[in-house]
Amino acid sequence: MTRQGPGRALAMLDRLERWPGADGVIEAVQRAVRSLPLGAGRDALHGRWLGHPVHPLLVQVPIGTWLSASLLDALPGVRRGQRALTFTGLVVAVPAAVTGWVDWAELHRPQQRVGVVHALANSAALALFTGSLVARLRGRETAGKALGIAGLSVTGLGGALGGHMAYRQAAGANHAEYVAHAVSPGWHRVGELAEFPHGQAVRRHVDDVPVMVVRESDDVVRVLADRCSHMAGPLSQGDLVDGCVRCPWHGSVFRLADGWNVRGPATAPQPSFDTRVTDGAVEVRLRG
């Protein structure tokens, strides 16, 4: 049997994930993005209202319109529609980029390293399609077509990098989705009630799934999956404020009573558990 490993492209991406050469720039850009006075709009850009990131939804428009414009260019005698399609893609590319940068600022460093190259490729595509539109408006159709083809090629590169981030690096994925499949039905004992101090988060396990246990009073115990749905941060190490827990990694806030994501960047709620105290022991059951 021959030994197989990652191809050249994947090996290059793996090296990019580990390359610290641009980390100084990444830190500066991250601080700049986080300092933007977006207020509640930041959660909207993350996609908390939608239940998943907005960025992948928006990028379909420029990709689709630019691809359509290039396909029309390939048809002999077709000269209508390319300008409108190119312009539409340019307009929607702006909010797509904004949502992408807001999401990027709350990722791990290996993801951010790939994300910077992803953004550079998309910026180059934006510049090429802008040039394509300008050339078409000036009657230089051949130049417009050439710039469009170049832009589409770079768009493909940017899309491939975005796919790597989403599917190999799990950027934007729900990191708590597995809990529903890993916890068996029924009640599970997590410890004696006396083991849980009032108002403190304690980490326990249910079927090898880490959970956060918070005893709010003598008869009220809250339990959530411990790994944050955003990027798997340890919620049991976060701050407890006003009936919520704040993730120590990126600041997502979840309600202890039901796991609802009160504030992003998390777009998915946290799995929560029913609780009961039986003979002095705390038992939990995953909510359906």
PDB file of C-alpha atoms in Angstrom:
ATOM      1  CA  MET A   1       0.000   0.000   0.000  1.00  0.00           C
ATOM      2  CA  THR A   2       1.417   3.377  -0.992  1.00  0.00           C
ATOM      3  CA  ARG A   3       1.583   6.117   1.567  1.00  0.00           C
ATOM      4  CA  GLN A   4      -0.613   9.060   0.788  1.00  0.00           C
ATOM      5  CA  GLY A   5      -0.639  12.491   2.347  1.00  0.00           C
ATOM      6  CA  PRO A   6      -1.988  15.951   1.674  1.00  0.00           C
ATOM      7  CA  GLY A   7      -1.563  17.336  -1.825  1.00  0.00           C
ATOM      8  CA  ARG A   8       0.540  20.376  -2.543  1.00  0.00           C
ATOM      9  CA  ALA A   9      -2.328  22.834  -2.205  1.00  0.00           C
ATOM     10  CA  LEU A  10      -3.434  21.437   1.143  1.00  0.00           C
ATOM     11  CA  ALA A  11       0.146  21.262   2.381  1.00  0.00           C
ATOM     12  CA  MET A  12       0.586  24.947   1.508  1.00  0.00           C
ATOM     13  CA  LEU A  13      -2.568  25.831   3.423  1.00  0.00           C
ATOM     14  CA  ASP A  14      -1.382  23.824   6.412  1.00  0.00           C
ATOM     15  CA  ARG A  15       1.879  25.784   6.368  1.00  0.00           C
ATOM     16  CA  LEU A  16      -0.045  29.041   6.051  1.00  0.00           C
ATOM     17  CA  GLU A  17      -2.075  28.174   9.153  1.00  0.00           C
ATOM     18  CA  ARG A  18       1.162  27.811  11.125  1.00  0.00           C
ATOM     19  CA  TRP A  19       3.047  30.785   9.639  1.00  0.00           C
ATOM     20  CA  PRO A  20       3.376  33.631  12.187  1.00  0.00           C
ATOM     21  CA  GLY A  21       4.946  36.156   9.823  1.00  0.00           C
ATOM     22  CA  ALA A  22       1.837  38.322   9.473  1.00  0.00           C
ATOM     23  CA  ASP A  23       0.610  38.011  13.060  1.00  0.00           C
ATOM     24  CA  GLY A  24       1.563  41.593  13.898  1.00  0.00           C
ATOM     25  CA  VAL A  25      -0.592  42.901  11.067  1.00  0.00           C
ATOM     26  CA  ILE A  26      -3.380  40.492  11.984  1.00  0.00           C
ATOM     27  CA  GLU A  27      -3.425  41.744  15.580  1.00  0.00           C
ATOM     28  CA  ALA A  28      -3.587  45.365  14.419  1.00  0.00           C
ATOM     29  CA  VAL A  29      -6.442  44.685  12.000  1.00  0.00           C
ATOM     30  CA  GLN A  30      -8.281  42.649  14.619  1.00  0.00           C
ATOM     31  CA  ARG A  31      -8.088  45.516  17.108  1.00  0.00           C
ATOM     32  CA  ALA A  32      -9.318  47.937  14.455  1.00  0.00           C
ATOM     33  CA  VAL A  33     -12.312  45.769  13.540  1.00  0.00           C
ATOM     34  CA  ARG A  34     -13.224  45.165  17.174  1.00  0.00           C
ATOM     35  CA  SER A  35     -13.023  48.895  17.922  1.00  0.00           C
ATOM     36  CA  LEU A  36     -15.584  49.848  15.273  1.00  0.00           C
ATOM     37  CA  PRO A  37     -18.615  51.476  16.986  1.00  0.00           C
ATOM     38  CA  LEU A  38     -21.143  48.998  15.617  1.00  0.00           C
ATOM     39  CA  GLY A  39     -23.208  48.550  18.778  1.00  0.00           C
ATOM     40  CA  ALA A  40     -26.055  46.072  18.363  1.00  0.00           C
ATOM     41  CA  GLY A  41     -25.307  46.033  14.651  1.00  0.00           C
ATOM     42  CA  ARG A  42     -22.313  43.805  15.326  1.00  0.00           C
ATOM     43  CA  ASP A  43     -24.580  40.915  16.313  1.00  0.00           C
ATOM     44  CA  ALA A  44     -26.665  41.531  13.190  1.00  0.00           C
ATOM     45  CA  LEU A  45     -23.531  41.338  11.049  1.00  0.00           C
ATOM     46  CA  HIS A  46     -22.517  38.104  12.773  1.00  0.00           C
ATOM     47  CA  GLY A  47     -25.935  36.643  11.952  1.00  0.00           C
ATOM     48  CA  ARG A  48     -27.273  35.983  15.450  1.00  0.00           C
ATOM     49  CA  TRP A  49     -30.760  36.841  14.170  1.00  0.00           C
ATOM     50  CA  LEU A  50     -30.381  34.280  11.379  1.00  0.00           C
ATOM     51  CA  GLY A  51     -28.959  31.421  13.421  1.00  0.00           C
ATOM     52  CA  HIS A  52     -25.785  31.169  11.346  1.00  0.00           C
ATOM     53  CA  PRO A  53     -23.246  33.593   9.818  1.00  0.00           C
ATOM     54  CA  VAL A  54     -24.534  36.074   7.222  1.00  0.00           C
ATOM     55  CA  HIS A  55     -21.287  36.196   5.255  1.00  0.00           C
ATOM     56  CA  PRO A  56     -21.697  32.858   3.385  1.00  0.00           C
ATOM     57  CA  LEU A  57     -25.195  33.937   2.353  1.00  0.00           C
ATOM     58  CA  LEU A  58     -24.117  37.300   0.954  1.00  0.00           C
ATOM     59  CA  VAL A  59     -21.119  36.027  -1.000  1.00  0.00           C
ATOM     60  CA  GLN A  60     -23.415  33.956  -3.204  1.00  0.00           C
ATOM     61  CA  VAL A  61     -24.537  37.144  -4.964  1.00  0.00           C
ATOM     62  CA  PRO A  62     -21.184  38.422  -6.290  1.00  0.00           C
ATOM     63  CA  ILE A  63     -20.058  34.895  -7.135  1.00  0.00           C
ATOM     64  CA  GLY A  64     -23.277  34.182  -9.009  1.00  0.00           C
ATOM     65  CA  THR A  65     -23.528  37.493 -10.837  1.00  0.00           C
ATOM     66  CA  TRP A  66     -19.869  37.573 -11.860  1.00  0.00           C
ATOM     67  CA  LEU A  67     -20.002  33.981 -13.063  1.00  0.00           C
ATOM     68  CA  SER A  68     -23.157  34.776 -15.036  1.00  0.00           C
ATOM     69  CA  ALA A  69     -21.518  37.815 -16.626  1.00  0.00           C
ATOM     70  CA  SER A  70     -18.545  35.712 -17.712  1.00  0.00           C
ATOM     71  CA  LEU A  71     -20.831  33.031 -19.139  1.00  0.00           C
ATOM     72  CA  LEU A  72     -22.694  35.655 -21.160  1.00  0.00           C
ATOM     73  CA  ASP A  73     -19.337  36.940 -22.411  1.00  0.00           C
ATOM     74  CA  ALA A  74     -18.625  33.460 -23.744  1.00  0.00           C
ATOM     75  CA  LEU A  75     -21.789  33.449 -25.869  1.00  0.00           C
ATOM     76  CA  PRO A  76     -21.279  34.954 -29.336  1.00  0.00           C
ATOM     77  CA  GLY A  77     -23.243  38.111 -30.024  1.00  0.00           C
ATOM     78  CA  VAL A  78     -24.528  38.552 -26.448  1.00  0.00           C
ATOM     79  CA  ARG A  79     -23.814  42.075 -25.205  1.00  0.00           C
ATOM     80  CA  ARG A  80     -26.682  42.722 -22.796  1.00  0.00           C
ATOM     81  CA  GLY A  81     -26.772  42.049 -19.082  1.00  0.00           C
ATOM     82  CA  GLN A  82     -23.062  41.830 -18.315  1.00  0.00           C
ATOM     83  CA  ARG A  83     -22.826  45.382 -17.016  1.00  0.00           C
ATOM     84  CA  ALA A  84     -25.830  45.019 -14.716  1.00  0.00           C
ATOM     85  CA  LEU A  85     -24.598  41.679 -13.408  1.00  0.00           C
ATOM     86  CA  THR A  86     -21.100  42.996 -12.756  1.00  0.00           C
ATOM     87  CA  PHE A  87     -22.454  46.092 -11.015  1.00  0.00           C
ATOM     88  CA  THR A  88     -24.801  44.042  -8.817  1.00  0.00           C
ATOM     89  CA  GLY A  89     -21.920  41.858  -7.706  1.00  0.00           C
ATOM     90  CA  LEU A  90     -19.809  44.895  -6.854  1.00  0.00           C
ATOM     91  CA  VAL A  91     -22.579  46.427  -4.745  1.00  0.00           C
ATOM     92  CA  VAL A  92     -23.272  43.286  -2.692  1.00  0.00           C
ATOM     93  CA  ALA A  93     -19.560  42.503  -2.323  1.00  0.00           C
ATOM     94  CA  VAL A  94     -19.249  45.448   0.076  1.00  0.00           C
ATOM     95  CA  PRO A  95     -21.619  44.193   2.831  1.00  0.00           C
ATOM     96  CA  ALA A  96     -20.304  40.684   2.213  1.00  0.00           C
ATOM     97  CA  ALA A  97     -16.804  41.938   2.994  1.00  0.00           C
ATOM     98  CA  VAL A  98     -17.987  43.806   6.095  1.00  0.00           C
ATOM     99  CA  THR A  99     -19.668  40.718   7.556  1.00  0.00           C
ATOM    100  CA  GLY A 100     -16.595  38.669   6.707  1.00  0.00           C
ATOM    101  CA  TRP A 101     -14.236  41.001   8.553  1.00  0.00           C
ATOM    102  CA  VAL A 102     -16.500  41.132  11.616  1.00  0.00           C
ATOM    103  CA  ASP A 103     -16.581  37.325  11.757  1.00  0.00           C
ATOM    104  CA  TRP A 104     -12.842  37.075  11.054  1.00  0.00           C
ATOM    105  CA  ALA A 105     -11.991  39.239  14.077  1.00  0.00           C
ATOM    106  CA  GLU A 106     -13.452  36.568  16.399  1.00  0.00           C
ATOM    107  CA  LEU A 107     -11.627  33.528  15.012  1.00  0.00           C
ATOM    108  CA  HIS A 108      -8.562  31.621  16.149  1.00  0.00           C
ATOM    109  CA  ARG A 109      -5.190  32.693  14.792  1.00  0.00           C
ATOM    110  CA  PRO A 110      -4.713  29.811  12.280  1.00  0.00           C
ATOM    111  CA  GLN A 111      -8.115  30.650  10.791  1.00  0.00           C
ATOM    112  CA  GLN A 112      -7.247  34.335  10.682  1.00  0.00           C
ATOM    113  CA  ARG A 113      -4.029  33.630   8.786  1.00  0.00           C
ATOM    114  CA  VAL A 114      -5.948  31.865   6.035  1.00  0.00           C
ATOM    115  CA  GLY A 115      -8.655  34.508   6.273  1.00  0.00           C
ATOM    116  CA  VAL A 116      -6.247  37.321   5.453  1.00  0.00           C
ATOM    117  CA  VAL A 117      -5.243  35.627   2.192  1.00  0.00           C
ATOM    118  CA  HIS A 118      -8.927  34.928   1.517  1.00  0.00           C
ATOM    119  CA  ALA A 119      -9.665  38.641   1.953  1.00  0.00           C
ATOM    120  CA  LEU A 120      -6.745  39.671  -0.268  1.00  0.00           C
ATOM    121  CA  ALA A 121      -7.994  37.391  -3.044  1.00  0.00           C
ATOM    122  CA  ASN A 122     -11.504  38.792  -2.736  1.00  0.00           C
ATOM    123  CA  SER A 123     -10.169  42.356  -2.761  1.00  0.00           C
ATOM    124  CA  ALA A 124      -8.219  41.606  -5.935  1.00  0.00           C
ATOM    125  CA  ALA A 125     -11.367  40.163  -7.512  1.00  0.00           C
ATOM    126  CA  LEU A 126     -13.296  43.284  -6.518  1.00  0.00           C
ATOM    127  CA  ALA A 127     -10.660  45.486  -8.151  1.00  0.00           C
ATOM    128  CA  LEU A 128     -10.634  43.403 -11.335  1.00  0.00           C
ATOM    129  CA  PHE A 129     -14.411  43.453 -11.717  1.00  0.00           C
ATOM    130  CA  THR A 130     -14.445  47.184 -11.013  1.00  0.00           C
ATOM    131  CA  GLY A 131     -11.955  47.582 -13.840  1.00  0.00           C
ATOM    132  CA  SER A 132     -14.093  45.312 -15.999  1.00  0.00           C
ATOM    133  CA  LEU A 133     -17.175  47.457 -15.446  1.00  0.00           C
ATOM    134  CA  VAL A 134     -15.275  50.688 -16.136  1.00  0.00           C
ATOM    135  CA  ALA A 135     -13.866  49.236 -19.351  1.00  0.00           C
ATOM    136  CA  ARG A 136     -17.326  48.144 -20.512  1.00  0.00           C
ATOM    137  CA  LEU A 137     -18.814  51.560 -19.761  1.00  0.00           C
ATOM    138  CA  ARG A 138     -16.086  53.105 -21.918  1.00  0.00           C
ATOM    139  CA  GLY A 139     -16.904  50.773 -24.774  1.00  0.00           C
ATOM    140  CA  ARG A 140     -13.830  48.583 -24.345  1.00  0.00           C
ATOM    141  CA  GLU A 141     -15.667  45.265 -24.317  1.00  0.00           C
ATOM    142  CA  THR A 142     -12.606  43.103 -25.009  1.00  0.00           C
ATOM    143  CA  ALA A 143     -10.741  44.568 -22.051  1.00  0.00           C
ATOM    144  CA  GLY A 144     -13.877  44.240 -19.923  1.00  0.00           C
ATOM    145  CA  LYS A 145     -14.168  40.562 -20.780  1.00  0.00           C
ATOM    146  CA  ALA A 146     -10.498  39.910 -20.049  1.00  0.00           C
ATOM    147  CA  LEU A 147     -10.659  41.645 -16.684  1.00  0.00           C
ATOM    148  CA  GLY A 148     -13.843  39.744 -15.882  1.00  0.00           C
ATOM    149  CA  ILE A 149     -12.208  36.392 -16.611  1.00  0.00           C
ATOM    150  CA  ALA A 150      -9.240  37.343 -14.448  1.00  0.00           C
ATOM    151  CA  GLY A 151     -11.579  38.477 -11.684  1.00  0.00           C
ATOM    152  CA  LEU A 152     -13.558  35.248 -11.852  1.00  0.00           C
ATOM    153  CA  SER A 153     -10.359  33.208 -11.551  1.00  0.00           C
ATOM    154  CA  VAL A 154      -9.311  35.117  -8.440  1.00  0.00           C
ATOM    155  CA  THR A 155     -12.854  34.800  -7.071  1.00  0.00           C
ATOM    156  CA  GLY A 156     -12.500  31.035  -7.371  1.00  0.00           C
ATOM    157  CA  LEU A 157      -9.283  31.164  -5.363  1.00  0.00           C
ATOM    158  CA  GLY A 158     -10.952  33.262  -2.681  1.00  0.00           C
ATOM    159  CA  GLY A 159     -13.890  30.873  -2.585  1.00  0.00           C
ATOM    160  CA  ALA A 160     -11.593  27.879  -2.193  1.00  0.00           C
ATOM    161  CA  LEU A 161      -9.881  29.550   0.757  1.00  0.00           C
ATOM    162  CA  GLY A 162     -13.256  30.383   2.276  1.00  0.00           C
ATOM    163  CA  GLY A 163     -14.291  26.760   1.892  1.00  0.00           C
ATOM    164  CA  HIS A 164     -11.098  25.661   3.619  1.00  0.00           C
ATOM    165  CA  MET A 165     -11.895  27.946   6.539  1.00  0.00           C
ATOM    166  CA  ALA A 166     -15.493  26.772   6.803  1.00  0.00           C
ATOM    167  CA  TYR A 167     -15.117  23.031   6.275  1.00  0.00           C
ATOM    168  CA  ARG A 168     -11.576  22.163   7.352  1.00  0.00           C
ATOM    169  CA  GLN A 169     -11.059  24.797  10.046  1.00  0.00           C
ATOM    170  CA  ALA A 170     -14.739  24.922  11.121  1.00  0.00           C
ATOM    171  CA  ALA A 171     -14.911  28.722  11.111  1.00  0.00           C
ATOM    172  CA  GLY A 172     -18.530  29.755  11.593  1.00  0.00           C
ATOM    173  CA  ALA A 173     -19.704  26.242  12.453  1.00  0.00           C
ATOM    174  CA  ASN A 174     -21.782  25.401  15.526  1.00  0.00           C
ATOM    175  CA  HIS A 175     -19.209  23.801  17.816  1.00  0.00           C
ATOM    176  CA  ALA A 176     -21.872  22.517  20.206  1.00  0.00           C
ATOM    177  CA  GLU A 177     -24.013  20.713  17.631  1.00  0.00           C
ATOM    178  CA  TYR A 178     -22.429  17.365  18.482  1.00  0.00           C
ATOM    179  CA  VAL A 179     -23.873  17.410  22.017  1.00  0.00           C
ATOM    180  CA  ALA A 180     -27.306  16.200  20.894  1.00  0.00           C
ATOM    181  CA  HIS A 181     -25.667  13.117  19.361  1.00  0.00           C
ATOM    182  CA  ALA A 182     -23.175  12.426  22.149  1.00  0.00           C
ATOM    183  CA  VAL A 183     -25.442  12.510  25.208  1.00  0.00           C
ATOM    184  CA  SER A 184     -27.632   9.458  25.735  1.00  0.00           C
ATOM    185  CA  PRO A 185     -31.315   9.918  26.652  1.00  0.00           C
ATOM    186  CA  GLY A 186     -32.428   9.935  30.255  1.00  0.00           C
ATOM    187  CA  TRP A 187     -31.137  11.316  33.522  1.00  0.00           C
ATOM    188  CA  HIS A 188     -27.450  11.454  34.411  1.00  0.00           C
ATOM    189  CA  ARG A 189     -25.880  12.070  37.806  1.00  0.00           C
ATOM    190  CA  VAL A 190     -23.276  14.862  37.836  1.00  0.00           C
ATOM    191  CA  GLY A 191     -22.517  15.039  41.555  1.00  0.00           C
ATOM    192  CA  GLU A 192     -23.819  15.791  45.020  1.00  0.00           C
ATOM    193  CA  LEU A 193     -25.597  19.114  45.464  1.00  0.00           C
ATOM    194  CA  ALA A 194     -23.103  20.043  48.181  1.00  0.00           C
ATOM    195  CA  GLU A 195     -20.271  19.821  45.629  1.00  0.00           C
ATOM    196  CA  PHE A 196     -21.559  22.901  43.789  1.00  0.00           C
ATOM    197  CA  PRO A 197     -20.997  26.258  45.536  1.00  0.00           C
ATOM    198  CA  HIS A 198     -23.633  28.944  45.087  1.00  0.00           C
ATOM    199  CA  GLY A 199     -22.994  31.260  42.153  1.00  0.00           C
ATOM    200  CA  GLN A 200     -19.949  29.435  40.798  1.00  0.00           C
ATOM    201  CA  ALA A 201     -19.497  27.482  37.581  1.00  0.00           C
ATOM    202  CA  VAL A 202     -18.266  23.917  37.990  1.00  0.00           C
ATOM    203  CA  ARG A 203     -17.200  21.664  35.121  1.00  0.00           C
ATOM    204  CA  ARG A 204     -18.532  18.110  35.015  1.00  0.00           C
ATOM    205  CA  HIS A 205     -19.070  15.467  32.318  1.00  0.00           C
ATOM    206  CA  VAL A 206     -22.145  13.721  30.950  1.00  0.00           C
ATOM    207  CA  ASP A 207     -21.274  10.774  28.700  1.00  0.00           C
ATOM    208  CA  ASP A 208     -17.815  12.346  28.223  1.00  0.00           C
ATOM    209  CA  VAL A 209     -19.433  15.634  27.153  1.00  0.00           C
ATOM    210  CA  PRO A 210     -18.198  18.526  29.325  1.00  0.00           C
ATOM    211  CA  VAL A 211     -20.981  20.509  30.975  1.00  0.00           C
ATOM    212  CA  MET A 212     -21.065  23.620  33.139  1.00  0.00           C
ATOM    213  CA  VAL A 213     -23.057  23.362  36.372  1.00  0.00           C
ATOM    214  CA  VAL A 214     -24.174  26.524  38.183  1.00  0.00           C
ATOM    215  CA  ARG A 215     -26.051  26.338  41.476  1.00  0.00           C
ATOM    216  CA  GLU A 216     -28.105  29.521  41.682  1.00  0.00           C
ATOM    217  CA  SER A 217     -29.932  28.626  44.909  1.00  0.00           C
ATOM    218  CA  ASP A 218     -30.689  25.636  47.111  1.00  0.00           C
ATOM    219  CA  ASP A 219     -33.264  24.332  44.658  1.00  0.00           C
ATOM    220  CA  VAL A 220     -32.209  25.889  41.311  1.00  0.00           C
ATOM    221  CA  VAL A 221     -29.342  24.358  39.347  1.00  0.00           C
ATOM    222  CA  ARG A 222     -28.519  25.394  35.767  1.00  0.00           C
ATOM    223  CA  VAL A 223     -26.554  23.202  33.382  1.00  0.00           C
ATOM    224  CA  LEU A 224     -25.267  24.044  29.897  1.00  0.00           C
ATOM    225  CA  ALA A 225     -22.864  22.321  27.547  1.00  0.00           C
ATOM    226  CA  ASP A 226     -19.471  23.713  28.492  1.00  0.00           C
ATOM    227  CA  ARG A 227     -17.937  24.183  25.039  1.00  0.00           C
ATOM    228  CA  CYS A 228     -19.148  27.433  23.495  1.00  0.00           C
ATOM    229  CA  SER A 229     -21.122  27.016  20.281  1.00  0.00           C
ATOM    230  CA  HIS A 230     -19.015  29.736  18.656  1.00  0.00           C
ATOM    231  CA  MET A 231     -15.466  28.375  18.929  1.00  0.00           C
ATOM    232  CA  ALA A 232     -15.651  25.753  21.716  1.00  0.00           C
ATOM    233  CA  GLY A 233     -14.396  28.058  24.466  1.00  0.00           C
ATOM    234  CA  PRO A 234     -14.735  26.796  28.087  1.00  0.00           C
ATOM    235  CA  LEU A 235     -17.825  28.524  29.465  1.00  0.00           C
ATOM    236  CA  SER A 236     -17.082  27.228  32.963  1.00  0.00           C
ATOM    237  CA  GLN A 237     -14.125  29.630  32.999  1.00  0.00           C
ATOM    238  CA  GLY A 238     -16.286  32.595  31.996  1.00  0.00           C
ATOM    239  CA  ASP A 239     -17.988  35.289  34.053  1.00  0.00           C
ATOM    240  CA  LEU A 240     -21.476  34.823  35.516  1.00  0.00           C
ATOM    241  CA  VAL A 241     -23.534  38.017  35.298  1.00  0.00           C
ATOM    242  CA  ASP A 242     -27.300  38.589  35.579  1.00  0.00           C
ATOM    243  CA  GLY A 243     -28.282  34.987  34.993  1.00  0.00           C
ATOM    244  CA  CYS A 244     -25.930  34.602  32.025  1.00  0.00           C
ATOM    245  CA  VAL A 245     -22.434  33.323  31.323  1.00  0.00           C
ATOM    246  CA  ARG A 246     -19.907  35.162  29.172  1.00  0.00           C
ATOM    247  CA  CYS A 247     -17.464  33.061  27.155  1.00  0.00           C
ATOM    248  CA  PRO A 248     -13.862  33.898  28.132  1.00  0.00           C
ATOM    249  CA  TRP A 249     -12.578  33.533  24.563  1.00  0.00           C
ATOM    250  CA  HIS A 250     -14.688  35.819  22.369  1.00  0.00           C
ATOM    251  CA  GLY A 251     -17.358  37.240  24.661  1.00  0.00           C
ATOM    252  CA  SER A 252     -20.501  35.404  23.555  1.00  0.00           C
ATOM    253  CA  VAL A 253     -23.199  35.579  26.239  1.00  0.00           C
ATOM    254  CA  PHE A 254     -25.614  32.724  26.976  1.00  0.00           C
ATOM    255  CA  ARG A 255     -28.627  32.653  29.295  1.00  0.00           C
ATOM    256  CA  LEU A 256     -28.207  30.034  32.007  1.00  0.00           C
ATOM    257  CA  ALA A 257     -31.906  29.175  32.116  1.00  0.00           C
ATOM    258  CA  ASP A 258     -32.140  27.919  28.535  1.00  0.00           C
ATOM    259  CA  GLY A 259     -28.811  28.468  26.754  1.00  0.00           C
ATOM    260  CA  TRP A 260     -30.125  31.233  24.501  1.00  0.00           C
ATOM    261  CA  ASN A 261     -27.336  33.263  22.889  1.00  0.00           C
ATOM    262  CA  VAL A 262     -28.103  36.705  24.256  1.00  0.00           C
ATOM    263  CA  ARG A 263     -25.094  38.247  22.524  1.00  0.00           C
ATOM    264  CA  GLY A 264     -22.713  37.173  19.777  1.00  0.00           C
ATOM    265  CA  PRO A 265     -20.460  36.417  18.096  1.00  0.00           C
ATOM    266  CA  ALA A 266     -22.135  33.043  18.705  1.00  0.00           C
ATOM    267  CA  THR A 267     -25.015  32.542  16.282  1.00  0.00           C
ATOM    268  CA  ALA A 268     -26.307  29.291  17.822  1.00  0.00           C
ATOM    269  CA  PRO A 269     -27.681  28.791  21.344  1.00  0.00           C
ATOM    270  CA  GLN A 270     -25.961  26.580  23.864  1.00  0.00           C
ATOM    271  CA  PRO A 271     -27.376  23.080  24.544  1.00  0.00           C
ATOM    272  CA  SER A 272     -29.117  23.142  27.912  1.00  0.00           C
ATOM    273  CA  PHE A 273     -30.200  20.475  30.385  1.00  0.00           C
ATOM    274  CA  ASP A 274     -33.179  19.872  32.633  1.00  0.00           C
ATOM    275  CA  THR A 275     -32.103  19.376  36.234  1.00  0.00           C
ATOM    276  CA  ARG A 276     -33.436  17.764  39.380  1.00  0.00           C
ATOM    277  CA  VAL A 277     -32.115  16.919  42.826  1.00  0.00           C
ATOM    278  CA  THR A 278     -32.705  13.331  43.924  1.00  0.00           C
ATOM    279  CA  ASP A 279     -31.545  12.183  47.370  1.00  0.00           C
ATOM    280  CA  GLY A 280     -29.075  15.047  47.485  1.00  0.00           C
ATOM    281  CA  ALA A 281     -27.613  14.320  44.035  1.00  0.00           C
ATOM    282  CA  VAL A 282     -27.895  16.575  40.982  1.00  0.00           C
ATOM    283  CA  GLU A 283     -29.204  14.810  37.891  1.00  0.00           C
ATOM    284  CA  VAL A 284     -29.436  16.278  34.403  1.00  0.00           C
ATOM    285  CA  ARG A 285     -31.215  15.433  31.155  1.00  0.00           C
ATOM    286  CA  LEU A 286     -30.547  16.990  27.774  1.00  0.00           C
ATOM    287  CA  ARG A 287     -33.478  19.065  26.588  1.00  0.00           C
ATOM    288  CA  GLY A 288     -35.048  17.953  23.339  1.00  0.00           C
TER     289      GLY A 288
END
